[in-house]
Amino acid sequence: MKGQDVRIGLAQLNTVVGDITDNAEQVLEAIARAEDAGCELVVFPEMTLTGYPPEGLLADEQFVSDNRDALQRVAAACTKTAVILGFADHGEGTLYNAAALCADGRVKHVYHKRVPSDDPALEEHRYFAAGEDTGVFDVGDTRVMVAISDEALAEGMPTATEERAALVVNLAARPFRMNETEAHEKALRKAAGRHGAWLVSCNLVGAQDELVFEGGSVIISPAGAVACRASSFAADLLVADVAHTGATGGPMSPVLSAREKLYRALCVGVHDYVHKNRCTDVVLGLSGGMDSALLATIAADALGPRHVHGVMMDSRYTTAQSTADAEALAANLHIDVLELPIEPAFSAFLATLSPVFGDLPADVTEENLQARVRGTLLMALSNKFGWLVLAPGNKSELSVGYTTLYGDMVGGFAPLKDVFKTRVYELARWRNREAEVIPSAILTKPPSAELRPDQTDQDSLPPYDVLDGILARYVDDRWSREHIIAQGHDRESVERVCRMVDAAEYKRRQGPLGVSVTASSAAASGPLPVTNRYRS
C-alpha cells in the first residue's frame, strides 16, 4: 500500500431480494456515511443490488437490466470514494455473479465470480456461469484483488502475492449455520496468510426466506490476525485505517456464544420474513408446552409484544397446569391472548362423523381432528386480521412425522423447524438466564400434545435425548444406520427412528418455510423421494 493508510469501510447491509431501488438507496446512504468518515474505499456484500439469493428472478431479463441500471446510478455518485459492490451481470446470454469497481463517477472494472458456490441452498450453478479473468484493480495507489464468497478460501486461485496486490477484498453472502462461524473466520485468517496480504471480508446480514446471514464482517492482517470485526445480525458500517503496519480505528465486536447466535438468528429470521413480506403481526397457538413457549418468546423479541397474538384453544384433555402455564407465559411476554375453546367444534365434528365411524374405537383419528380444529381457527384469524400464522413444529417432530398435516403444521412460517427438541430446551433456559420469562413449570413437565388422557410424547417416541442423538447422525451427518448402531445406539431404536424419518417425507414437503440454521435443513439439502422402496 506504498506506506500509506487506506481508510476502508465495510458496509454490511440487510437488503431485500428484488427491491433493487431500495437496495441502491441503502448503498448510496452507506457511501455518504463512509465519505463523511473519510473512507477511500467502501466494500459491499455479494449481490448487493439484487438481494441474495435472487434465484428464479434471474431468468427475467428486465430484472437483470434493472440491477445494471442501478449500478450505473451508484457509479455516478462515486466521485469522492471508490466502491466495490456485488450485482448480477450478463453478456451474450450468460449470467454472472459479479463485482464492480465504481470510481470517478463511472464503472471502471467488472469482475465475474470464477467459482460459483456449491452450497445446495444457493444453487448458483443453476443460474451463473463461471468467470475467467482474475479481478485485480488499482484503487488509487492500492492494488486490490477481488474475491467473491468462498473464492477467497480456494486453494487453486491466484494469490495476492502472485498478483502483486496489497489487499484482498472479499464480497460475501454466506448463510448462517450453527457452529460454523468460528471455523469460517479461522479459514479466512488462514487465507490471509496464504495471500500474504490484508483481507477484508464484507458479509451480508439479515434473512431471505429460509436463509439467515450473520454479518460479522472482518478485517484480517497478512499474519492472520483479526484486526476488526463488525456486528453480528445487524446492519453495520465498519471503518478502519489499513496499512502495512496494522489496522487502526475499527471496532472489535465480540464473538457471541453458540446459543446466543442461534437465538438471534431465529429472531432475525422471524423479523425479516414478516416485515419483508409486508406483514406486521403474527398469531400462534399457546398450549402451555415448550415449543409454543419458545416460539412466542422469539416472536415477541423479534417483532415487539404488541404484534404477537397468542390463542389458547383448550380441549377436554387440556390440563389446568397447561392453561396456567400459557397464561403465565403471555403475562410475562405482555402479548395479546385470545381464548377459543375447541370443545364445541370438536364435538360437532364427532357428531357429524358418528354415523360413518359407528362403534369403531377412538384412535389417532380423533387426536388429529383436534389439531385440525385448532389449525382451522388459527387460519380464520389469519384471514380476518392479516396475521401470519407461526407453526410451532421442531426438527425432532418434523423429522419423524410426529405432526398433524393441516393441524399443528398449519402456518405461514415455522421458525423452529431446523431446531431439535433438546436444543429448544437449551434456548429456553438461555433466554431465562437473567429473568424467568418462560415459566419453569413448562421446562420441567413431560412434553405432551394433550390429545388424549395422560398422554406424553414418550408414549410414541424415544426420550428426546436418545431421539435427537440418532437424528443428528442420520439427518444432519447422513450416517448409515449401521454406522449409528456401531457408535453405541440401540439397533431397534435406530431402525425404528430411521424408518419414521424416511416415511415422513411427504409431510415435510407440505410444511411451511422456516429458518434454516444447519446444512441438513430442507433449504440446504436435497429432499428424499416421497415414492421409494429403499428399506421400505
Coordinates of C-alpha atoms in Angstrom, one line a residue:
M1 CA 0.0 0.0 0.0
K2 CA 3.1 2.1 -0.5
G3 CA 3.3 3.0 3.2
Q4 CA 0.0 4.9 3.2
D5 CA -3.0 4.2 5.2
V6 CA -6.2 3.3 3.3
R7 CA -9.4 4.1 5.1
I8 CA -11.8 1.3 4.3
G9 CA -15.5 1.0 5.0
L10 CA -17.2 -2.4 5.1
A11 CA -21.0 -1.8 4.6
Q12 CA -22.8 -4.9 5.6
L13 CA -26.4 -4.2 4.6
N14 CA -29.8 -6.0 5.0
T15 CA -31.1 -5.9 1.5
V16 CA -34.4 -7.3 0.1
V17 CA -34.4 -9.6 -2.9
G18 CA -35.9 -7.9 -5.8
D19 CA -36.2 -4.4 -4.2
I20 CA -33.5 -3.0 -6.5
T21 CA -34.4 0.6 -5.9
D22 CA -34.3 0.4 -2.1
N23 CA -31.1 -1.7 -2.2
A24 CA -29.5 1.0 -4.3
E25 CA -30.7 3.7 -1.9
Q26 CA -29.1 1.8 1.0
V27 CA -25.9 1.6 -0.9
L28 CA -25.9 5.4 -1.6
E29 CA -26.7 6.2 2.0
A30 CA -23.8 4.0 3.1
I31 CA -21.5 5.6 0.7
A32 CA -22.4 9.0 2.0
R33 CA -21.7 7.9 5.6
A34 CA -18.4 6.4 4.5
E35 CA -17.4 9.6 2.7
D36 CA -18.2 11.6 5.9
A37 CA -15.9 9.2 7.7
G38 CA -13.1 9.8 5.2
C39 CA -13.1 6.4 3.5
E40 CA -11.2 6.0 0.3
L41 CA -12.8 2.6 -0.4
V42 CA -16.2 1.2 0.5
V43 CA -16.9 -2.6 0.2
F44 CA -20.4 -4.1 0.0
P45 CA -21.6 -7.7 0.2
E46 CA -22.1 -10.1 -2.7
M47 CA -25.1 -9.4 -5.0
T48 CA -26.0 -6.3 -3.1
L49 CA -28.2 -4.7 -5.7
T50 CA -30.4 -7.7 -6.4
G51 CA -30.5 -9.0 -2.9
Y52 CA -29.4 -12.6 -2.3
P53 CA -30.2 -15.2 -3.4
P54 CA -32.4 -13.9 -6.3
E55 CA -33.0 -17.4 -7.6
G56 CA -35.6 -17.5 -10.4
L57 CA -35.8 -13.7 -10.7
L58 CA -32.5 -14.1 -12.7
A59 CA -34.5 -15.6 -15.5
D60 CA -36.2 -12.3 -16.0
E61 CA -34.2 -10.2 -18.4
Q62 CA -35.8 -7.0 -17.1
F63 CA -34.7 -7.8 -13.6
V64 CA -31.1 -8.2 -14.6
S65 CA -31.3 -5.0 -16.7
D66 CA -32.8 -3.0 -13.8
N67 CA -30.0 -4.1 -11.5
R68 CA -27.4 -3.0 -14.1
D69 CA -29.2 0.4 -14.4
A70 CA -29.0 0.7 -10.6
L71 CA -25.3 0.0 -10.8
Q72 CA -24.9 3.0 -13.2
R73 CA -26.8 5.3 -10.7
V74 CA -24.5 4.2 -7.9
A75 CA -21.4 4.6 -10.0
A76 CA -22.4 8.2 -10.9
A77 CA -22.4 9.0 -7.2
C78 CA -18.9 7.6 -6.7
T79 CA -17.0 10.8 -7.3
K80 CA -15.0 11.0 -4.0
T81 CA -14.9 7.4 -2.8
A82 CA -14.2 4.2 -4.7
V83 CA -16.8 1.4 -4.2
I84 CA -16.8 -2.3 -4.8
L85 CA -20.2 -3.9 -4.7
G86 CA -21.9 -7.0 -6.0
F87 CA -24.5 -7.2 -8.7
A88 CA -25.8 -9.6 -11.5
D89 CA -24.1 -9.1 -14.8
H90 CA -24.9 -10.6 -18.2
G91 CA -23.1 -10.9 -21.5
E92 CA -24.1 -12.8 -24.7
G93 CA -26.9 -14.7 -22.9
T94 CA -24.8 -15.6 -20.0
L95 CA -25.3 -14.6 -16.3
Y96 CA -22.5 -13.9 -13.8
N97 CA -22.3 -13.3 -10.1
A98 CA -20.3 -10.1 -10.4
A99 CA -18.5 -7.3 -8.6
A100 CA -18.0 -3.8 -9.9
L101 CA -15.4 -1.2 -9.0
C102 CA -17.0 2.2 -9.2
A103 CA -14.9 5.4 -9.1
D104 CA -14.6 8.7 -10.8
G105 CA -18.3 8.7 -11.5
R106 CA -18.3 5.5 -13.6
V107 CA -18.0 1.7 -13.5
K108 CA -14.2 1.2 -14.0
H109 CA -13.9 -2.5 -13.8
V110 CA -16.1 -5.6 -13.5
Y111 CA -15.2 -9.0 -12.1
H112 CA -17.1 -12.2 -12.7
K113 CA -17.1 -14.8 -10.0
R114 CA -14.9 -17.7 -11.1
V115 CA -16.1 -20.4 -8.7
P116 CA -19.9 -20.4 -8.2
S117 CA -21.0 -21.6 -4.8
D118 CA -21.7 -25.3 -4.4
D119 CA -24.0 -24.7 -1.4
P120 CA -27.3 -26.5 -2.3
A121 CA -29.2 -23.7 -0.5
L122 CA -27.9 -21.2 -3.1
E123 CA -28.0 -23.3 -6.3
E124 CA -25.6 -20.9 -8.1
H125 CA -24.8 -23.4 -10.7
R126 CA -28.4 -23.2 -11.9
Y127 CA -28.1 -19.5 -12.7
F128 CA -24.5 -18.4 -13.1
A129 CA -21.6 -19.2 -15.4
A130 CA -18.0 -19.2 -14.2
G131 CA -15.9 -16.1 -15.0
E132 CA -12.5 -16.4 -16.5
D133 CA -10.4 -13.3 -15.5
T134 CA -8.7 -12.5 -12.2
G135 CA -10.2 -9.5 -10.5
V136 CA -7.2 -7.2 -9.8
F137 CA -7.9 -3.5 -9.8
D138 CA -6.0 -0.4 -8.8
V139 CA -7.8 1.7 -6.3
G140 CA -5.8 4.9 -6.0
D141 CA -2.3 3.8 -5.0
T142 CA -3.5 0.4 -3.8
R143 CA -3.6 -2.8 -5.9
V144 CA -6.7 -4.8 -4.9
M145 CA -7.7 -8.4 -5.7
V146 CA -11.4 -9.1 -5.6
A147 CA -12.8 -12.5 -4.5
I148 CA -16.5 -13.3 -4.2
S149 CA -17.6 -15.6 -1.4
D150 CA -15.5 -18.7 -0.9
E151 CA -13.1 -17.8 -3.7
A152 CA -11.1 -16.1 -1.0
L153 CA -10.5 -19.5 0.5
A154 CA -10.0 -21.6 -2.6
E155 CA -6.5 -23.1 -2.7
G156 CA -6.3 -23.2 -6.5
M157 CA -6.9 -19.4 -7.0
P158 CA -4.1 -17.0 -7.7
T159 CA -2.7 -15.3 -4.5
A160 CA -2.4 -11.6 -3.9
T161 CA 1.3 -12.0 -3.7
E162 CA 1.4 -13.5 -7.2
E163 CA -0.8 -10.7 -8.5
R164 CA 1.3 -8.0 -6.6
A165 CA -1.9 -7.0 -4.7
A166 CA -1.7 -5.5 -1.2
L167 CA -5.4 -6.1 -0.4
V168 CA -7.9 -8.9 -0.9
V169 CA -11.5 -7.7 -1.0
N170 CA -14.0 -10.4 -0.3
L171 CA -17.7 -9.8 -1.1
A172 CA -19.7 -12.5 0.8
A173 CA -23.2 -13.6 1.4
R174 CA -22.6 -16.7 3.5
P175 CA -25.7 -18.3 5.1
F176 CA -25.5 -18.7 8.9
R177 CA -25.0 -22.3 10.1
M178 CA -24.8 -23.3 13.7
N179 CA -21.3 -23.8 15.0
E180 CA -19.6 -22.8 11.7
T181 CA -18.9 -19.1 12.1
E182 CA -15.7 -19.5 14.1
A183 CA -14.4 -22.2 11.6
H184 CA -15.1 -19.9 8.7
E185 CA -13.3 -17.0 10.3
K186 CA -10.4 -19.3 11.0
A187 CA -10.4 -20.2 7.3
L188 CA -10.3 -16.5 6.4
R189 CA -7.4 -16.0 8.7
K190 CA -5.5 -18.9 7.0
A191 CA -6.4 -17.4 3.6
A192 CA -5.0 -14.0 4.5
G193 CA -1.7 -15.7 5.4
R194 CA -1.7 -17.7 2.1
H195 CA -2.4 -14.5 0.2
G196 CA 0.3 -12.6 2.1
A197 CA -2.0 -9.6 2.2
W198 CA -4.6 -7.8 4.2
L199 CA -8.0 -9.4 3.7
V200 CA -11.3 -7.5 4.2
S201 CA -14.5 -9.6 4.1
C202 CA -17.9 -7.9 3.9
N203 CA -20.7 -10.3 4.6
L204 CA -24.4 -9.8 4.1
V205 CA -26.8 -9.5 7.1
G206 CA -30.5 -10.3 7.5
A207 CA -32.8 -13.0 6.3
Q208 CA -34.2 -14.1 3.0
D209 CA -37.0 -16.7 3.1
E210 CA -35.4 -19.6 5.0
L211 CA -31.8 -18.3 5.0
V212 CA -30.2 -16.0 7.6
F213 CA -27.0 -14.1 7.1
E214 CA -24.9 -13.1 10.1
G215 CA -22.8 -10.2 9.0
G216 CA -19.8 -10.2 11.2
S217 CA -17.6 -8.6 8.5
V218 CA -13.9 -8.7 9.3
I219 CA -10.5 -7.1 8.5
I220 CA -7.6 -9.6 8.8
S221 CA -3.9 -8.9 8.7
P222 CA -1.4 -10.8 6.5
A223 CA -0.3 -12.6 9.6
G224 CA -3.8 -14.0 10.0
A225 CA -5.0 -11.9 13.0
V226 CA -8.5 -10.4 13.1
A227 CA -8.0 -6.6 13.5
C228 CA -11.6 -5.5 13.3
R229 CA -15.0 -7.2 13.4
A230 CA -18.4 -5.8 12.6
S231 CA -21.6 -6.6 14.5
S232 CA -23.5 -9.9 14.2
F233 CA -27.1 -9.9 13.0
A234 CA -27.3 -6.2 12.5
A235 CA -26.5 -3.8 9.7
D236 CA -23.2 -2.0 10.3
L237 CA -20.6 0.2 8.7
L238 CA -17.1 -0.9 9.9
V239 CA -14.5 1.8 9.2
A240 CA -10.8 1.2 9.7
D241 CA -7.4 2.5 8.5
V242 CA -5.4 -0.3 7.0
A243 CA -1.6 0.0 6.3
H244 CA 1.5 -2.2 6.2
T245 CA 2.0 -1.6 9.9
G246 CA -1.6 -2.6 11.0
A247 CA -5.2 -1.6 11.1
T248 CA -6.5 1.0 13.4
G249 CA -9.7 2.7 14.4
G250 CA -12.1 -0.2 13.7
P251 CA -14.3 -1.8 16.3
M252 CA -13.9 -5.3 17.5
S253 CA -17.4 -6.7 18.1
P254 CA -17.5 -9.7 20.4
V255 CA -17.9 -13.3 19.3
L256 CA -21.3 -14.4 20.6
S257 CA -21.9 -17.7 22.3
A258 CA -23.4 -20.5 20.2
R259 CA -26.8 -20.3 21.9
E260 CA -27.0 -16.5 21.6
K261 CA -26.1 -16.7 17.9
L262 CA -28.8 -19.3 17.3
Y263 CA -31.4 -17.4 19.2
R264 CA -30.6 -14.1 17.4
A265 CA -30.6 -15.9 14.0
L266 CA -34.1 -17.2 14.8
C267 CA -35.2 -13.7 15.8
V268 CA -33.8 -12.2 12.6
G269 CA -35.4 -14.9 10.6
V270 CA -38.8 -14.2 12.0
H271 CA -38.5 -10.4 11.9
D272 CA -37.3 -10.3 8.3
Y273 CA -39.7 -12.9 6.9
V274 CA -42.6 -11.0 8.5
H275 CA -41.6 -7.5 7.5
K276 CA -40.1 -8.2 4.1
N277 CA -43.4 -9.9 3.2
R278 CA -45.2 -6.7 4.3
C279 CA -46.8 -8.3 7.4
T280 CA -46.9 -6.7 10.8
D281 CA -48.4 -9.2 13.2
V282 CA -48.2 -12.9 13.9
V283 CA -50.6 -15.4 15.6
L284 CA -49.8 -18.8 17.2
G285 CA -51.4 -21.3 19.5
L286 CA -50.4 -21.2 23.1
S287 CA -50.6 -24.7 24.5
G288 CA -48.6 -24.3 27.7
G289 CA -45.9 -26.5 26.0
M290 CA -42.3 -26.0 25.3
D291 CA -42.3 -25.3 21.6
S292 CA -45.1 -22.7 21.6
A293 CA -43.5 -21.0 24.7
L294 CA -40.1 -20.6 22.9
L295 CA -41.8 -19.6 19.7
A296 CA -43.9 -16.9 21.4
T297 CA -40.8 -15.6 23.1
I298 CA -38.8 -15.4 19.9
A299 CA -41.8 -13.7 18.2
A300 CA -42.1 -11.1 20.9
D301 CA -38.4 -10.4 20.9
A302 CA -38.3 -10.1 17.1
L303 CA -41.4 -8.1 16.5
G304 CA -42.4 -6.5 19.8
P305 CA -45.1 -7.9 22.1
R306 CA -47.9 -5.8 20.6
H307 CA -47.5 -7.6 17.3
V308 CA -47.9 -11.1 18.7
H309 CA -51.2 -12.7 19.3
G310 CA -51.5 -16.0 21.3
V311 CA -54.5 -18.2 21.1
M312 CA -55.4 -20.6 23.9
M313 CA -57.5 -23.4 22.4
D314 CA -58.3 -25.7 25.3
S315 CA -59.9 -29.1 24.8
R316 CA -61.3 -31.8 27.1
Y317 CA -57.8 -33.1 27.5
T318 CA -56.0 -29.8 28.3
T319 CA -54.8 -29.8 31.9
A320 CA -55.3 -27.0 34.4
Q321 CA -51.5 -26.8 34.6
S322 CA -51.1 -26.2 30.9
T323 CA -53.7 -23.4 30.9
A324 CA -52.0 -21.8 33.9
D325 CA -48.6 -22.1 32.2
A326 CA -49.9 -20.5 28.9
E327 CA -51.4 -17.6 30.9
A328 CA -48.2 -17.0 32.9
L329 CA -46.1 -17.0 29.7
A330 CA -48.4 -14.5 28.0
A331 CA -48.3 -12.2 31.1
N332 CA -44.5 -12.4 31.2
L333 CA -44.3 -11.5 27.5
H334 CA -47.1 -8.9 27.6
I335 CA -48.6 -10.3 24.5
D336 CA -52.3 -10.4 23.4
V337 CA -54.2 -13.6 24.3
L338 CA -57.4 -14.9 22.8
E339 CA -59.4 -17.8 24.3
L340 CA -61.1 -20.1 21.8
P341 CA -62.0 -23.5 23.4
I342 CA -62.2 -26.2 20.7
E343 CA -64.7 -28.5 22.5
P344 CA -67.8 -27.2 20.7
A345 CA -66.2 -27.6 17.3
F346 CA -64.6 -31.0 18.2
S347 CA -67.9 -32.4 19.5
A348 CA -69.7 -31.2 16.3
F349 CA -67.2 -33.0 14.1
L350 CA -67.5 -36.2 16.2
A351 CA -71.3 -36.0 15.8
T352 CA -71.0 -35.5 12.1
L353 CA -68.7 -38.4 11.7
S354 CA -70.5 -40.7 14.1
P355 CA -72.8 -42.3 11.5
V356 CA -69.7 -43.3 9.5
F357 CA -67.4 -44.3 12.3
G358 CA -70.0 -46.2 14.2
D359 CA -68.6 -48.0 17.3
L360 CA -65.0 -48.2 15.9
P361 CA -62.6 -47.4 18.8
A362 CA -61.1 -43.9 19.1
D363 CA -57.5 -43.7 17.8
V364 CA -55.1 -41.2 16.2
T365 CA -58.0 -40.0 14.0
E366 CA -59.7 -38.2 16.9
E367 CA -56.3 -36.9 18.1
N368 CA -55.6 -35.4 14.6
L369 CA -59.1 -34.0 14.4
Q370 CA -58.4 -31.8 17.5
A371 CA -55.2 -30.5 15.9
R372 CA -57.0 -29.7 12.7
V373 CA -59.8 -27.8 14.5
R374 CA -57.0 -25.6 16.1
G375 CA -55.4 -25.1 12.7
T376 CA -58.7 -24.0 11.2
L377 CA -59.2 -21.4 14.0
L378 CA -55.7 -20.0 13.5
M379 CA -56.2 -19.7 9.8
A380 CA -59.5 -18.0 10.3
L381 CA -57.8 -15.4 12.5
S382 CA -55.1 -15.0 9.8
N383 CA -57.6 -14.5 7.1
K384 CA -59.7 -12.0 9.1
F385 CA -56.9 -9.8 10.5
G386 CA -54.0 -10.4 8.2
W387 CA -51.9 -12.1 10.9
L388 CA -49.2 -14.5 9.8
V389 CA -49.6 -17.9 11.5
L390 CA -46.4 -19.3 13.1
A391 CA -46.2 -23.1 13.2
P392 CA -44.5 -24.5 16.3
G393 CA -43.1 -27.7 15.0
N394 CA -39.4 -28.5 15.8
K395 CA -36.9 -30.6 13.9
S396 CA -37.3 -33.7 16.0
E397 CA -41.0 -33.9 15.5
L398 CA -40.9 -33.0 11.8
S399 CA -38.1 -35.5 11.1
V400 CA -40.1 -38.4 12.4
G401 CA -43.5 -37.2 11.4
Y402 CA -44.8 -36.6 14.9
T403 CA -47.0 -33.9 13.5
T404 CA -50.5 -33.5 12.1
L405 CA -50.9 -32.4 8.5
Y406 CA -53.4 -29.4 8.3
G407 CA -53.2 -29.3 12.1
D408 CA -50.1 -28.2 14.1
M409 CA -48.3 -27.9 10.7
V410 CA -50.6 -25.1 9.6
G411 CA -48.9 -21.8 9.2
G412 CA -47.0 -19.4 7.0
F413 CA -43.7 -19.8 8.7
A414 CA -42.1 -22.4 11.1
P415 CA -39.2 -20.8 12.9
L416 CA -38.2 -23.9 14.9
K417 CA -38.3 -26.4 12.0
D418 CA -34.5 -26.8 12.0
V419 CA -34.1 -26.9 15.8
F420 CA -34.0 -30.2 17.6
K421 CA -36.2 -30.5 20.7
T422 CA -33.3 -30.8 23.1
R423 CA -31.9 -27.5 21.7
V424 CA -35.4 -25.9 22.1
Y425 CA -35.0 -26.6 25.8
E426 CA -31.4 -25.2 25.8
L427 CA -32.6 -22.0 24.1
A428 CA -35.4 -21.6 26.6
R429 CA -33.0 -21.9 29.5
W430 CA -30.6 -19.4 27.8
R431 CA -33.4 -16.9 27.4
N432 CA -34.3 -17.3 31.1
R433 CA -30.7 -16.7 32.2
E434 CA -31.4 -13.3 33.6
A435 CA -35.1 -13.4 34.5
E436 CA -37.8 -16.1 34.1
V437 CA -39.8 -15.4 31.0
I438 CA -40.7 -19.0 30.1
P439 CA -42.3 -20.4 33.3
S440 CA -40.2 -23.1 34.9
A441 CA -43.1 -25.5 35.0
I442 CA -43.0 -25.6 31.2
L443 CA -39.3 -26.6 31.3
T444 CA -39.8 -29.4 33.8
K445 CA -43.0 -31.1 32.9
P446 CA -43.1 -34.1 30.5
P447 CA -43.8 -32.8 26.9
S448 CA -47.3 -33.7 25.7
A449 CA -49.6 -33.0 22.8
E450 CA -52.5 -33.4 25.2
L451 CA -54.7 -35.1 22.6
R452 CA -55.8 -38.0 24.8
P453 CA -55.8 -38.6 28.6
D454 CA -52.4 -38.7 30.3
Q455 CA -50.5 -38.5 27.0
T456 CA -46.8 -37.8 26.8
D457 CA -44.6 -37.6 23.7
Q458 CA -42.6 -40.6 25.0
D459 CA -45.6 -42.8 24.6
S460 CA -44.8 -42.7 20.8
L461 CA -41.2 -41.6 20.7
P462 CA -37.9 -42.5 22.4
P463 CA -36.7 -39.9 25.0
Y464 CA -35.7 -36.8 23.2
D465 CA -32.0 -37.0 24.2
V466 CA -31.9 -40.5 22.6
L467 CA -34.1 -39.5 19.6
D468 CA -32.1 -36.4 18.9
G469 CA -28.8 -38.3 19.2
I470 CA -30.0 -40.6 16.4
L471 CA -31.5 -37.9 14.3
A472 CA -28.3 -35.8 14.5
R473 CA -26.4 -38.7 12.9
Y474 CA -29.0 -39.8 10.4
V475 CA -30.4 -36.4 9.3
D476 CA -27.6 -34.0 9.9
D477 CA -24.5 -36.1 9.3
R478 CA -26.1 -38.6 6.8
W479 CA -24.6 -41.6 8.6
S480 CA -25.8 -45.0 7.7
R481 CA -27.9 -47.0 10.2
E482 CA -25.1 -49.4 10.8
H483 CA -22.7 -46.6 11.5
I484 CA -25.1 -45.1 14.1
I485 CA -25.5 -48.5 15.7
A486 CA -21.8 -49.1 15.8
Q487 CA -21.4 -45.9 17.8
G488 CA -23.5 -47.4 20.6
H489 CA -27.1 -46.7 19.8
D490 CA -29.6 -49.5 20.3
R491 CA -30.4 -51.3 17.0
E492 CA -34.1 -51.4 17.5
S493 CA -34.3 -47.7 18.3
V494 CA -32.1 -46.8 15.3
E495 CA -34.1 -48.9 12.8
R496 CA -37.4 -47.5 14.1
V497 CA -36.4 -43.8 14.1
C498 CA -34.8 -44.1 10.6
R499 CA -37.9 -45.7 9.2
M500 CA -40.0 -42.9 10.7
V501 CA -37.8 -40.3 9.1
D502 CA -38.0 -41.9 5.7
A503 CA -41.8 -42.3 5.9
A504 CA -42.4 -38.7 6.9
E505 CA -41.0 -37.0 3.8
Y506 CA -44.5 -36.4 2.4
K507 CA -45.4 -34.4 5.4
R508 CA -42.2 -32.3 5.4
R509 CA -42.8 -31.5 1.7
Q510 CA -46.2 -29.9 2.7
G511 CA -44.9 -27.9 5.7
P512 CA -44.3 -24.2 5.7
L513 CA -41.0 -22.4 5.2
G514 CA -38.9 -22.0 8.3
V515 CA -35.5 -20.7 9.5
S516 CA -32.6 -22.8 8.2
V517 CA -29.7 -23.0 10.6
T518 CA -28.0 -26.2 9.5
A519 CA -26.6 -27.7 6.3
S520 CA -29.2 -30.5 6.6
S521 CA -32.3 -28.3 6.6
A522 CA -34.8 -28.6 3.8
A523 CA -33.4 -25.3 2.5
A524 CA -29.9 -26.6 2.3
S525 CA -30.2 -30.3 1.3
G526 CA -31.9 -32.3 -1.3
P527 CA -35.2 -33.9 -0.2
L528 CA -35.9 -37.7 -0.2
P529 CA -38.1 -39.1 -2.9
V530 CA -41.6 -39.5 -1.4
T531 CA -42.2 -42.6 -3.5
N532 CA -39.4 -45.0 -2.9
R533 CA -38.9 -48.6 -1.7
Y534 CA -35.3 -48.4 -0.4
R535 CA -35.5 -50.1 3.0
S536 CA -39.4 -49.8 2.9

